[in-house]
Coordinates of C-alpha atoms in Angstrom, one line a residue:
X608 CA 8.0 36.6 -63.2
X609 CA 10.7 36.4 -60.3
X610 CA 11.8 33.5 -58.6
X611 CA 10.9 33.8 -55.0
X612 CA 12.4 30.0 -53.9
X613 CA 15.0 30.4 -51.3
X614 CA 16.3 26.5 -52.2
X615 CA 17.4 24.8 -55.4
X616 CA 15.0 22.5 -56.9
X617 CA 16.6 19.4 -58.4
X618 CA 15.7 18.1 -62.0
X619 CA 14.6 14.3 -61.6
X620 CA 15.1 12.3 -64.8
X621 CA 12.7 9.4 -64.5
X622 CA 9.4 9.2 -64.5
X623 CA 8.2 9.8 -61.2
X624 CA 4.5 10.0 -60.8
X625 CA 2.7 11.9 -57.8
X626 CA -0.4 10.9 -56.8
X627 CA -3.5 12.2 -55.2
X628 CA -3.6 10.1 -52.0
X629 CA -7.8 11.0 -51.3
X630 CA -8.4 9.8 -54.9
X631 CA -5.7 7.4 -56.3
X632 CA -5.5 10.1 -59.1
X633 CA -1.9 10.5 -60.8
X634 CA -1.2 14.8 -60.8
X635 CA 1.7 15.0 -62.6
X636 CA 5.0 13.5 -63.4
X637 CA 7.6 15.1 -61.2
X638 CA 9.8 17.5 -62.9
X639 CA 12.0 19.2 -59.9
X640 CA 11.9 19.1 -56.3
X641 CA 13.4 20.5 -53.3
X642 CA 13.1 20.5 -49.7
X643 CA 10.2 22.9 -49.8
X644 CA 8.2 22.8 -52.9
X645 CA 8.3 20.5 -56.5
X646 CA 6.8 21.1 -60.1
X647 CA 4.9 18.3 -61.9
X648 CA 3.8 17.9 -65.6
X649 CA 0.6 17.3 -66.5
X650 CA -2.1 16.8 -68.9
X651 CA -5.1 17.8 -66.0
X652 CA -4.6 21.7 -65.1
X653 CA -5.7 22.3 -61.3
X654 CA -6.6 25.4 -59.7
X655 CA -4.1 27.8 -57.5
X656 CA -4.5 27.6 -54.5
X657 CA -5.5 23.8 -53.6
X658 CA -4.5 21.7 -51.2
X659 CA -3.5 17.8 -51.8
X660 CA -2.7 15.1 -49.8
X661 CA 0.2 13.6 -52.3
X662 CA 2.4 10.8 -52.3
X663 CA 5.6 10.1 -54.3
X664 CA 6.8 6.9 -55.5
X665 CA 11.0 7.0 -55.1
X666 CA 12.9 5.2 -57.5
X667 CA 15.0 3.1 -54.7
X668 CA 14.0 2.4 -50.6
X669 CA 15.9 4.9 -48.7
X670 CA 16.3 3.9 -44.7
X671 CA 13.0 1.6 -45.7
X672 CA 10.8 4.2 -47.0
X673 CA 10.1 3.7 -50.4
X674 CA 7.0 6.7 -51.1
X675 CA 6.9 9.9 -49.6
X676 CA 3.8 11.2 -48.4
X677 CA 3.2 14.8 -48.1
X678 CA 0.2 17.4 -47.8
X679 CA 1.1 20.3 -50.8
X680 CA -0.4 23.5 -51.8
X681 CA -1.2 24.2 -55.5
X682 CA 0.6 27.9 -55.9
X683 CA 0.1 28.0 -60.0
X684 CA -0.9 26.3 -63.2
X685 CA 1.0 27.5 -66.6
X686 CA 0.3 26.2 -69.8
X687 CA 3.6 24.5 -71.6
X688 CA 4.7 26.0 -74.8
X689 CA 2.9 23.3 -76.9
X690 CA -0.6 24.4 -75.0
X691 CA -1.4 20.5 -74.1
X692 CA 0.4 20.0 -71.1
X693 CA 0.5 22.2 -67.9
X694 CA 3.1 23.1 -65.0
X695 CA 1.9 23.3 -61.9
X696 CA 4.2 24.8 -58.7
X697 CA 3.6 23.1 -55.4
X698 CA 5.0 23.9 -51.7
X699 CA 4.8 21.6 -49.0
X700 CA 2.6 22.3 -46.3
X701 CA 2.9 18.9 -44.3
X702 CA 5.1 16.4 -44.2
X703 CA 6.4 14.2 -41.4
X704 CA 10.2 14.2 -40.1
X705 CA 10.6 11.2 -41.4
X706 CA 9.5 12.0 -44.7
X707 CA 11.6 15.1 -44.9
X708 CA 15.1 13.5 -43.4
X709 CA 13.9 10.7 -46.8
X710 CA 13.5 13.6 -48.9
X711 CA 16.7 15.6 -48.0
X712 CA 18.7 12.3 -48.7
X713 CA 17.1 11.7 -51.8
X714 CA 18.0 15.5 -53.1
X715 CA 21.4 15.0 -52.1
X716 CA 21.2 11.2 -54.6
X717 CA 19.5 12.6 -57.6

């Protein structure tokens, strides 16, 4: 499979859960991020194709923000090498100016 991303996702290394705003539901734990799309880890597959209303916890406040909160589009769903745990690709579809200035400084912390 070829990688289509035109930017560089960035490998968090804590435990950052994103959550399904609508139901309260934790997705996954964020594996990599960039200014356009992120991967989580998870134990729940979900279909391609979906679209979430997600936030995300940061690990510090940056300018007083402390969670993101983004609308995201499910593009796949792959099964880890162990068969219990799935990937799942996201791109953002939504996000406010705010949110994405907070985001672009917290890509250029991690």
């Amino acid at each position: 499979m070829s990688d289509k991303r035109k930017q560089m996702r960035v490998a968090v290394a804590v435990r950052l859960p994103v959550i399904d705003v609508n139901t309260g539901v934790v997705v996954g734990d964020l594996a990599d991020i960039s200014n356009a799309g992120f991967m989580v880890l998870t134990r729940d597959p979900r279909p391609a194709h979906s679209v979430f209303q997600l936030s995300l916890a940061l690990p510090k406040a940056i300018h007083g923000v402390d969670t993101l909160y983004f609308g995201a589009e499910s593009l796949w769903c792959n099964a880890s090498d162990d068969q219990e745990q799935y990937w799942i690709g996201f791109h953002l579809i939504d996000i406010s100016p705010h949110d994405q200035e907070v985001l672009e400084l917290f890509l250029a912390s991690v």
